Amino acid sequence: MKWIFSACFLFLSVTQRSVFGVRPLSRAKDIISLEIEPVKYEPSKTFLEEGVTKKITCKGSHEFQKLEWYDPSGNLVKKEPSNRVYVQERIGTFLKRRSPTLDLVFTHVLLKDSGVWECRAGNMIQEVPLCVMVPSEFVETQNEIAIDAGRSITLSCQATGDPEPKIEWYRDGQLIVGDDEKLYTSTKYNHHGFEGLLTIKSLTPEDGGQYICKATQEYPELDTCSHSVMTDITLNVNYQPNFERKLETTYVFAQYNKSVQLVCAPKAYPAPKFRWFRDNGAILTEYSDKEFKVSDDGSQSTLILIANSSSFDKKFRCHAQNIYGEDAQQFQLLELQKPARLNEINIVNATDDTIIFNVTWHDEDDYFPVEGFQILYLEKTTTGQPRDRAWNHAEKLSFELTDKDIFEMENLLIPLSGLEEETEYWVKLRAVNDLGVSPWSAPVLASTLSREELDNLEEDDFPIEDAFLSNVPVFGQSVGVFVGILLTCIIVIAGAICIFFVKRL
């Protein structure tokens, strides 16, 4: 009888282990779990290179768990060391108890091994993705090209690898779509695989620069299985030197007896050769180095001299030449002076909180740089102009120019923002540079409009572009933000009070 009972118990135990993988637990302290050690790749990589050896370990927590490995196709991996892929069983410990460990061993991984592998113990399953690639390498790719302006060119980029890489082109961090008449992308097939092409027509100097070819490998079934490599291709467009001048003569301001630099930096390729001349035609290299110093770094030339009575109002010419042509730039050294008093202030436009002024100087013989303006303004309260002492209590605002070169005075616009709706103001302005400030201008009277007037105006009545209004001083913007926050707080408080009284009722 005992023999029959033992045989039945053994049969039930074997059946339970085969079907369920674990025995029934009788103690709460027993823990059943399944864990796979993550696949470790080389630093900066998210894949295994085809041909390497790899082992992935799956651990159970209970000695009666039966562990099994299945490939991405759902096939059981067998314990046959003669196979390229096999499993190897070991016994480890978990919380001082014996626990099973099953290693998945690859003698050398292949591309077809990419996918999701599973370790199973009864109805428990743990997955681990495996990524295998032959990483991309660029072949027969020319990394620097020079071509004459006006011509067309096709840049070529090819990368080998498995999976087949996809080629993309970038410039200045932006993907080149390349679907217009000027620039387009295409591919062709040769003995290395698919070759990426970027065609640029009618080259201009602006087309020169660095282009990036990016080769990307992906497995659609695995989001984490991808690899990208990039290479730079420098396109040099050959063209003659060209100075982007705003005026025929570039004015350089300097303080007396201070060193000053005249920088000659044309756009050109290849780099030009430079020569400096005085206004009388003399080549400066024939003079003593004590008077000046010329420094060339290939792309530009700098004339360094001391500003004094012998150099003020004198002209210097930089001549740049390469095999495609030549160009010249003329400099005139002027003594730095404080800005003169503004001769005229006109009102260009107005809104409900902003007035735009145009300022000019009439004396064309005076040259001075202007870096910004200071503005005083008072709300009109009397019939006449404010007394001098009233300006001591005026609001003050600074406006900095973005372009600090010599400018055409009649095109200079100055905004005054943060004003009250439909209100008249007295306004004074003065110019600022490194040497000081100009005297205050004569007061002018200006007024903002009402919102009703603005609603009745046509769009053409607003000559101020949005790009200009974006440069309005922060003072006006901060007032608007403050008012908006204040109104929002009032609305929230009023709503809370209403809800309180409703609940009381």
Coordinates of C-alpha atoms in Angstrom, one line a residue:
M1 CA 0.0 0.0 0.0
K2 CA 2.9 2.4 0.9
W3 CA 4.5 1.5 -2.5
I4 CA 1.4 2.5 -4.4
F5 CA 1.1 5.8 -2.4
S6 CA 4.7 6.7 -3.1
A7 CA 4.4 6.0 -6.8
C8 CA 1.3 8.2 -7.1
F9 CA 3.0 11.1 -5.2
L10 CA 6.0 10.9 -7.5
F11 CA 3.8 10.8 -10.6
L12 CA 1.9 13.9 -9.4
S13 CA 5.1 15.8 -8.5
V14 CA 6.6 15.2 -12.0
T15 CA 3.4 16.1 -13.7
Q16 CA 3.1 19.3 -11.6
R17 CA 6.7 20.4 -12.4
S18 CA 6.2 19.7 -16.1
V19 CA 3.0 21.6 -16.4
F20 CA 3.3 24.4 -13.9
G21 CA 7.1 24.7 -13.5
V22 CA 6.7 25.2 -9.7
R23 CA 5.3 23.2 -6.8
P24 CA 2.5 24.6 -4.7
L25 CA 3.8 27.0 -2.1
S26 CA 2.9 26.4 1.5
R27 CA 5.0 29.2 3.0
A28 CA 4.5 33.0 2.5
K29 CA 8.2 33.5 2.6
D30 CA 8.7 31.6 -0.7
I31 CA 9.1 34.1 -3.6
I32 CA 8.6 33.1 -7.3
S33 CA 10.2 35.4 -9.9
L34 CA 12.0 35.3 -13.2
E35 CA 14.8 37.7 -14.1
I36 CA 16.9 38.3 -17.3
E37 CA 20.2 40.1 -17.0
P38 CA 20.0 43.0 -19.6
V39 CA 22.1 42.7 -22.7
K40 CA 25.3 44.8 -22.3
Y41 CA 26.6 46.4 -25.4
E42 CA 29.9 48.2 -25.9
P43 CA 30.0 51.9 -24.8
S44 CA 28.2 54.2 -27.2
K45 CA 26.6 51.3 -29.1
T46 CA 23.1 49.8 -29.1
F47 CA 23.9 46.7 -31.0
L48 CA 26.2 43.6 -31.3
E49 CA 28.4 43.3 -34.3
E50 CA 27.8 40.2 -36.3
G51 CA 30.2 37.4 -35.4
V52 CA 30.8 38.1 -31.7
T53 CA 30.2 35.6 -28.9
K54 CA 27.4 36.4 -26.4
K55 CA 25.7 34.9 -23.4
I56 CA 22.4 36.0 -21.9
T57 CA 21.4 34.7 -18.4
C58 CA 17.9 34.0 -17.2
K59 CA 17.5 33.4 -13.4
G60 CA 14.7 31.8 -11.5
S61 CA 14.0 32.2 -7.8
H62 CA 12.8 28.7 -6.9
E63 CA 14.6 25.4 -7.2
F64 CA 11.5 23.7 -8.8
Q65 CA 11.2 26.2 -11.6
K66 CA 11.8 24.8 -15.1
L67 CA 13.4 27.5 -17.3
E68 CA 13.3 27.5 -21.1
W69 CA 14.6 29.9 -23.9
Y70 CA 12.6 30.6 -27.1
D71 CA 13.9 32.4 -30.2
P72 CA 12.0 35.3 -31.9
S73 CA 10.2 32.8 -34.1
G74 CA 8.8 30.9 -31.0
N75 CA 11.1 27.9 -31.3
L76 CA 12.6 26.2 -28.2
V77 CA 16.3 26.5 -27.9
K78 CA 17.9 23.1 -27.2
K79 CA 20.7 22.0 -24.8
E80 CA 23.0 21.0 -27.6
P81 CA 26.5 22.7 -27.4
S82 CA 27.3 21.6 -30.9
N83 CA 24.6 24.1 -32.2
R84 CA 25.5 27.8 -32.9
V85 CA 22.8 28.8 -30.4
Y86 CA 22.2 26.6 -27.3
V87 CA 21.2 26.8 -23.7
Q88 CA 23.3 25.8 -20.7
E89 CA 21.8 25.1 -17.2
R90 CA 23.4 26.1 -14.0
I91 CA 22.4 26.2 -10.3
G92 CA 22.7 29.4 -8.4
T93 CA 21.3 30.9 -5.1
F94 CA 18.4 33.2 -4.3
L95 CA 17.8 34.3 -0.7
K96 CA 20.2 31.5 0.4
R97 CA 18.2 29.0 -1.5
R98 CA 19.1 27.0 -4.6
S99 CA 17.7 28.5 -7.8
P100 CA 17.9 27.6 -11.4
T101 CA 19.9 29.6 -14.0
L102 CA 19.7 29.1 -17.7
D103 CA 22.2 30.7 -20.1
L104 CA 21.4 31.4 -23.7
V105 CA 24.7 31.0 -25.5
F106 CA 25.6 32.4 -29.0
T107 CA 28.9 31.1 -30.3
H108 CA 28.7 33.8 -32.9
V109 CA 25.7 36.1 -33.4
L110 CA 24.2 36.6 -36.9
L111 CA 21.8 39.3 -38.3
K112 CA 18.9 36.9 -38.1
D113 CA 19.3 36.7 -34.3
S114 CA 17.9 40.2 -34.0
G115 CA 14.5 40.2 -32.3
V116 CA 12.8 39.5 -29.0
W117 CA 14.0 36.4 -27.1
E118 CA 11.9 34.9 -24.3
C119 CA 12.8 33.1 -21.1
R120 CA 9.8 31.1 -19.8
A121 CA 9.0 29.3 -16.5
G122 CA 5.5 27.8 -16.7
N123 CA 3.2 30.7 -17.3
M124 CA 5.9 33.3 -16.4
I125 CA 7.7 35.0 -19.3
Q126 CA 10.5 37.5 -19.5
E127 CA 11.6 39.1 -22.8
V128 CA 14.9 40.6 -23.9
P129 CA 15.5 42.4 -27.2
L130 CA 18.7 41.6 -29.1
C131 CA 20.1 43.8 -31.8
V132 CA 22.7 42.6 -34.3
M133 CA 24.2 44.6 -37.1
V134 CA 27.0 45.0 -39.5
P135 CA 27.6 48.7 -38.8
S136 CA 27.7 51.2 -41.6
E137 CA 30.9 52.5 -43.0
F138 CA 31.3 55.3 -45.6
V139 CA 33.0 54.3 -48.8
E140 CA 34.1 56.3 -51.9
T141 CA 32.9 59.6 -50.3
Q142 CA 34.8 62.8 -51.1
N143 CA 34.8 65.0 -48.0
E144 CA 35.9 68.3 -49.7
I145 CA 35.0 69.6 -53.1
A146 CA 35.7 73.0 -54.8
I147 CA 33.8 74.2 -57.8
D148 CA 33.2 77.5 -59.6
A149 CA 30.2 79.7 -58.9
G150 CA 27.4 79.4 -61.5
R151 CA 27.9 75.7 -62.1
S152 CA 25.9 72.8 -60.8
I153 CA 27.2 69.9 -58.7
T154 CA 26.0 66.5 -57.3
L155 CA 27.4 65.5 -53.9
S156 CA 27.7 61.8 -53.4
C157 CA 27.6 59.7 -50.2
Q158 CA 27.5 56.0 -49.8
A159 CA 27.6 53.7 -46.8
T160 CA 27.9 49.9 -46.6
G161 CA 26.3 47.9 -43.8
D162 CA 23.5 45.4 -42.9
P163 CA 20.7 46.2 -42.6
E164 CA 21.0 48.5 -45.7
P165 CA 21.4 52.1 -44.4
K166 CA 19.1 54.9 -45.4
I167 CA 20.9 58.1 -46.5
E168 CA 19.8 61.6 -45.4
W169 CA 21.3 65.1 -46.0
Y170 CA 21.5 67.9 -43.5
R171 CA 22.8 71.5 -43.4
D172 CA 22.9 73.8 -40.4
G173 CA 21.1 71.1 -38.4
Q174 CA 18.1 71.0 -40.8
L175 CA 17.1 68.0 -42.9
I176 CA 17.3 68.8 -46.6
V177 CA 14.1 67.7 -48.3
G178 CA 15.4 68.6 -51.7
D179 CA 12.3 68.7 -53.9
D180 CA 12.7 72.0 -55.8
E181 CA 14.5 73.2 -58.9
K182 CA 17.5 74.6 -57.0
L183 CA 18.2 71.6 -54.8
Y184 CA 17.0 68.0 -54.8
T185 CA 18.0 64.5 -53.5
S186 CA 18.0 61.2 -55.2
T187 CA 19.5 57.7 -55.0
K188 CA 21.1 55.2 -57.3
Y189 CA 22.3 51.6 -57.0
N190 CA 25.9 50.4 -57.6
H191 CA 28.1 47.5 -56.5
H192 CA 28.3 48.9 -52.9
G193 CA 24.5 49.3 -52.6
F194 CA 22.3 52.4 -52.6
E195 CA 24.2 55.7 -53.1
G196 CA 22.7 59.0 -51.8
L197 CA 22.9 62.0 -54.1
L198 CA 22.4 65.7 -53.4
T199 CA 22.2 68.0 -56.5
I200 CA 22.7 71.8 -56.2
K201 CA 22.1 73.9 -59.3
S202 CA 23.5 77.3 -60.3
L203 CA 25.9 77.6 -57.3
T204 CA 26.2 80.9 -55.5
P205 CA 28.7 81.7 -52.7
E206 CA 25.9 81.1 -50.2
D207 CA 25.7 77.5 -51.2
G208 CA 29.2 76.9 -49.9
G209 CA 29.7 75.3 -46.5
Q210 CA 29.4 72.1 -44.7
Y211 CA 26.9 69.4 -45.6
I212 CA 26.3 66.3 -43.5
C213 CA 25.5 62.9 -44.8
K214 CA 23.8 60.6 -42.3
A215 CA 23.5 56.9 -42.8
T216 CA 20.8 55.2 -40.5
Q217 CA 20.2 51.5 -40.0
E218 CA 17.0 50.3 -38.5
Y219 CA 15.0 47.2 -37.7
P220 CA 11.3 48.0 -38.0
E221 CA 10.4 45.3 -35.5
L222 CA 12.7 46.8 -32.7
D223 CA 12.4 50.5 -31.9
T224 CA 15.6 50.4 -29.9
C225 CA 17.6 48.7 -32.6
S226 CA 19.0 51.5 -34.8
H227 CA 22.4 52.9 -35.6
S228 CA 23.5 56.1 -37.3
V229 CA 26.9 57.4 -38.6
M230 CA 27.6 60.8 -40.1
T231 CA 30.3 62.3 -42.3
D232 CA 31.0 65.9 -43.3
I233 CA 31.3 67.1 -46.9
T234 CA 32.7 70.6 -47.3
L235 CA 31.6 72.4 -50.5
N236 CA 33.8 75.3 -51.5
V237 CA 32.4 77.6 -54.1
N238 CA 35.1 79.5 -56.0
Y239 CA 34.4 83.2 -56.5
Q240 CA 36.2 86.5 -56.4
P241 CA 36.5 88.7 -53.3
N242 CA 33.4 90.6 -52.4
F243 CA 32.9 93.3 -49.7
E244 CA 29.4 93.6 -48.3
R245 CA 29.5 97.4 -47.9
K246 CA 26.7 99.6 -46.8
L247 CA 28.6 102.7 -47.8
E248 CA 31.3 103.4 -50.3
T249 CA 33.6 104.3 -47.4
T250 CA 33.6 102.5 -44.1
Y251 CA 34.0 105.0 -41.3
V252 CA 36.0 103.9 -38.2
F253 CA 35.9 106.0 -35.1
A254 CA 38.7 106.1 -32.6
Q255 CA 39.8 108.1 -29.5
Y256 CA 42.9 110.3 -29.8
N257 CA 46.2 108.4 -29.2
K258 CA 44.5 105.0 -28.9
S259 CA 45.2 101.9 -31.0
V260 CA 42.6 101.1 -33.7
Q261 CA 42.1 98.2 -36.0
L262 CA 40.9 98.4 -39.6
V263 CA 39.6 94.9 -40.5
C264 CA 39.5 93.9 -44.1
A265 CA 37.4 90.7 -44.3
P266 CA 35.9 90.0 -47.8
K267 CA 34.0 86.9 -48.7
A268 CA 36.1 84.9 -51.1
Y269 CA 37.3 81.5 -52.1
P270 CA 40.1 80.6 -52.4
A271 CA 41.5 83.0 -49.7
P272 CA 42.7 86.2 -51.4
K273 CA 46.0 88.0 -51.0
F274 CA 45.9 91.5 -49.4
R275 CA 47.6 94.8 -50.0
W276 CA 47.0 98.1 -48.1
F277 CA 47.3 101.6 -49.6
R278 CA 47.2 105.1 -48.3
D279 CA 44.8 107.6 -49.9
N280 CA 47.7 109.0 -51.9
G281 CA 48.2 105.5 -53.5
A282 CA 51.4 104.6 -51.5
I283 CA 51.7 101.0 -50.5
L284 CA 51.8 100.8 -46.8
T285 CA 54.4 98.0 -46.7
E286 CA 56.9 100.7 -47.7
Y287 CA 56.4 102.6 -44.4
S288 CA 57.9 101.9 -41.0
D289 CA 56.4 99.3 -38.8
K290 CA 56.3 101.9 -36.0
E291 CA 53.4 103.7 -37.8
F292 CA 51.3 100.6 -38.3
K293 CA 51.2 96.8 -38.3
V294 CA 49.5 94.5 -40.8
S295 CA 48.3 91.1 -39.6
D296 CA 47.0 88.5 -42.0
D297 CA 45.4 85.2 -41.1
G298 CA 44.4 84.0 -44.6
S299 CA 40.7 85.0 -44.7
Q300 CA 41.2 88.6 -43.5
S301 CA 43.8 91.3 -43.1
T302 CA 44.0 93.8 -40.2
L303 CA 45.7 97.2 -40.3
I304 CA 46.6 98.3 -36.7
L305 CA 47.7 101.9 -36.1
I306 CA 47.6 104.7 -33.5
A307 CA 44.8 107.3 -34.0
N308 CA 46.3 110.8 -33.9
S309 CA 46.3 114.0 -35.9
S310 CA 48.4 112.4 -38.7
S311 CA 45.8 109.6 -39.3
F312 CA 42.5 111.3 -38.5
D313 CA 40.4 112.0 -41.7
K314 CA 42.9 110.0 -43.7
K315 CA 41.7 107.2 -46.0
F316 CA 43.1 103.7 -46.2
R317 CA 42.3 101.1 -48.9
C318 CA 42.4 97.3 -48.6
H319 CA 42.9 95.5 -51.9
A320 CA 41.9 91.8 -52.0
Q321 CA 42.6 89.5 -55.0
N322 CA 42.5 85.8 -56.0
I323 CA 42.5 84.0 -59.3
Y324 CA 38.8 84.7 -59.9
G325 CA 39.0 88.5 -59.5
E326 CA 39.5 91.4 -57.0
D327 CA 37.7 93.9 -54.9
A328 CA 38.7 96.8 -52.6
Q329 CA 37.3 98.4 -49.5
Q330 CA 38.1 102.0 -48.3
F331 CA 38.3 103.0 -44.7
Q332 CA 38.3 106.5 -43.2
L333 CA 39.5 107.1 -39.7
L334 CA 37.5 109.7 -37.8
E335 CA 38.0 111.1 -34.3
L336 CA 35.3 109.9 -31.9
Q337 CA 33.0 112.7 -30.8
K338 CA 29.9 112.9 -28.6
P339 CA 26.6 112.9 -30.6
A340 CA 25.3 116.3 -31.6
R341 CA 21.9 117.6 -30.5
L342 CA 19.0 116.2 -32.6
N343 CA 17.8 118.8 -35.1
E344 CA 14.4 117.3 -35.8
I345 CA 12.0 114.8 -34.2
N346 CA 8.9 113.7 -36.1
I347 CA 6.0 111.4 -35.1
V348 CA 5.8 108.4 -37.5
N349 CA 2.9 106.5 -36.0
A350 CA 1.0 105.8 -32.8
T351 CA -1.1 103.1 -31.2
D352 CA -3.1 103.1 -28.0
D353 CA 0.1 102.5 -25.9
T354 CA 3.1 103.3 -28.3
I355 CA 4.4 106.3 -30.2
I356 CA 7.0 105.9 -32.9
F357 CA 9.5 108.8 -33.5
N358 CA 11.8 109.5 -36.4
V359 CA 15.0 111.5 -35.5
T360 CA 17.4 113.4 -37.8
W361 CA 20.5 115.5 -37.8
H362 CA 20.8 118.2 -40.6
D363 CA 24.6 118.8 -40.4
E364 CA 26.0 116.3 -42.9
D365 CA 29.6 117.3 -41.9
D366 CA 29.2 115.8 -38.4
Y367 CA 29.9 112.0 -38.2
F368 CA 29.6 110.1 -35.0
P369 CA 28.4 106.7 -34.0
V370 CA 25.2 106.4 -32.0
E371 CA 24.6 103.3 -29.8
G372 CA 21.2 104.2 -28.4
F373 CA 18.9 106.9 -27.1
Q374 CA 17.6 108.1 -23.8
I375 CA 14.0 109.4 -23.6
L376 CA 12.2 111.6 -21.1
Y377 CA 8.4 111.9 -21.2
L378 CA 5.7 113.7 -19.2
E379 CA 2.0 113.5 -19.4
K380 CA 0.6 116.9 -20.5
T381 CA -1.1 118.7 -17.6
T382 CA -0.8 122.4 -18.6
T383 CA -1.4 124.4 -21.8
G384 CA 2.3 125.3 -22.2
Q385 CA 5.5 123.4 -22.2
P386 CA 6.7 121.9 -18.9
R387 CA 9.0 124.0 -16.8
D388 CA 12.6 122.8 -16.5
R389 CA 12.2 121.5 -13.0
A390 CA 9.2 119.4 -14.1
W391 CA 11.5 117.2 -16.1
N392 CA 13.2 116.1 -12.9
H393 CA 10.1 114.0 -12.2
A394 CA 9.8 112.7 -15.8
E395 CA 9.8 109.0 -16.7
K396 CA 13.1 107.9 -18.2
L397 CA 13.6 105.2 -20.8
S398 CA 16.6 103.8 -22.7
F399 CA 16.6 102.4 -26.2
E400 CA 19.6 100.5 -27.6
L401 CA 20.2 100.3 -31.3
T402 CA 20.9 96.9 -32.8
D403 CA 23.0 98.4 -35.7
K404 CA 25.6 100.8 -34.3
D405 CA 27.3 101.7 -37.6
I406 CA 26.8 105.1 -39.3
F407 CA 23.2 105.1 -40.5
E408 CA 21.0 107.2 -42.6
M409 CA 19.5 109.5 -40.0
E410 CA 16.2 110.0 -41.7
N411 CA 15.4 106.2 -41.4
L412 CA 16.0 105.9 -37.7
L413 CA 12.9 104.9 -35.8
I414 CA 12.6 105.2 -32.0
P415 CA 9.7 103.6 -30.1
L416 CA 8.2 104.9 -26.8
S417 CA 6.0 102.2 -25.3
G418 CA 4.0 101.5 -22.1
L419 CA 1.9 104.7 -22.4
E420 CA -1.8 105.4 -21.5
E421 CA -4.5 105.3 -24.1
E422 CA -5.6 108.5 -25.7
T423 CA -3.1 110.7 -23.7
E424 CA -0.8 113.5 -24.7
Y425 CA 2.8 113.5 -23.7
W426 CA 5.8 115.9 -23.8
V427 CA 8.9 114.0 -25.0
K428 CA 12.6 114.8 -25.1
L429 CA 15.4 112.6 -26.6
R430 CA 19.2 112.5 -26.6
A431 CA 21.7 110.2 -28.3
V432 CA 24.3 108.1 -26.6
N433 CA 27.7 106.7 -27.6
D434 CA 30.9 105.5 -25.9
L435 CA 32.2 109.1 -25.4
G436 CA 29.0 110.5 -23.9
V437 CA 25.6 111.9 -24.6
S438 CA 24.2 114.7 -26.7
P439 CA 22.2 117.7 -25.3
W440 CA 18.5 117.0 -24.8
S441 CA 16.4 117.9 -27.8
A442 CA 13.6 120.4 -27.8
P443 CA 10.4 119.0 -26.3
V444 CA 7.8 117.7 -28.8
L445 CA 4.1 117.0 -28.1
A446 CA 2.8 113.5 -29.1
S447 CA -0.4 111.6 -28.3
T448 CA -1.5 108.0 -28.2
L449 CA -4.8 106.9 -29.9
S450 CA -7.9 105.4 -28.5
R451 CA -8.8 101.8 -29.1
E452 CA -11.9 102.9 -31.0
E453 CA -9.7 104.9 -33.4
L454 CA -7.5 101.9 -33.9
D455 CA -10.4 99.7 -34.8
N456 CA -11.5 102.2 -37.5
L457 CA -8.1 102.4 -39.1
E458 CA -7.2 100.3 -42.2
E459 CA -4.3 97.9 -42.1
D460 CA -2.4 100.2 -44.5
D461 CA -2.5 102.9 -41.9
F462 CA 0.1 101.0 -39.8
P463 CA 3.6 101.4 -41.4
I464 CA 5.3 99.7 -38.5
E465 CA 6.2 96.1 -39.2
D466 CA 5.9 93.4 -36.6
A467 CA 9.7 92.8 -36.9
F468 CA 10.2 96.4 -35.7
L469 CA 7.7 96.2 -32.9
S470 CA 9.5 93.1 -31.6
N471 CA 12.4 95.5 -30.7
V472 CA 10.2 97.8 -28.5
P473 CA 11.9 98.3 -25.1
V474 CA 11.1 95.8 -22.3
F475 CA 9.5 98.6 -20.3
G476 CA 6.3 98.6 -22.4
Q477 CA 6.1 94.8 -22.5
S478 CA 6.5 94.5 -18.7
V479 CA 3.7 97.0 -18.1
G480 CA 1.4 94.9 -20.3
V481 CA 2.4 91.7 -18.5
F482 CA 1.8 93.3 -15.1
V483 CA -1.7 94.5 -16.1
G484 CA -2.6 91.1 -17.5
I485 CA -1.5 89.3 -14.3
L486 CA -3.4 91.9 -12.1
L487 CA -6.6 91.4 -14.1
T488 CA -6.3 87.6 -13.9
C489 CA -5.8 87.8 -10.1
I490 CA -8.9 90.1 -9.7
I491 CA -11.0 87.6 -11.8
V492 CA -9.9 84.6 -9.7
I493 CA -10.5 86.4 -6.4
A494 CA -14.0 87.5 -7.6
G495 CA -14.8 84.0 -8.7
A496 CA -13.8 82.6 -5.3
I497 CA -15.9 85.1 -3.5
C498 CA -19.0 84.2 -5.6
I499 CA -18.5 80.5 -5.0
F500 CA -18.2 81.1 -1.2
F501 CA -21.5 83.1 -1.1
V502 CA -23.3 80.5 -3.3
K503 CA -22.3 77.7 -0.9
R504 CA -23.5 79.8 2.1
L505 CA -26.9 80.3 0.5

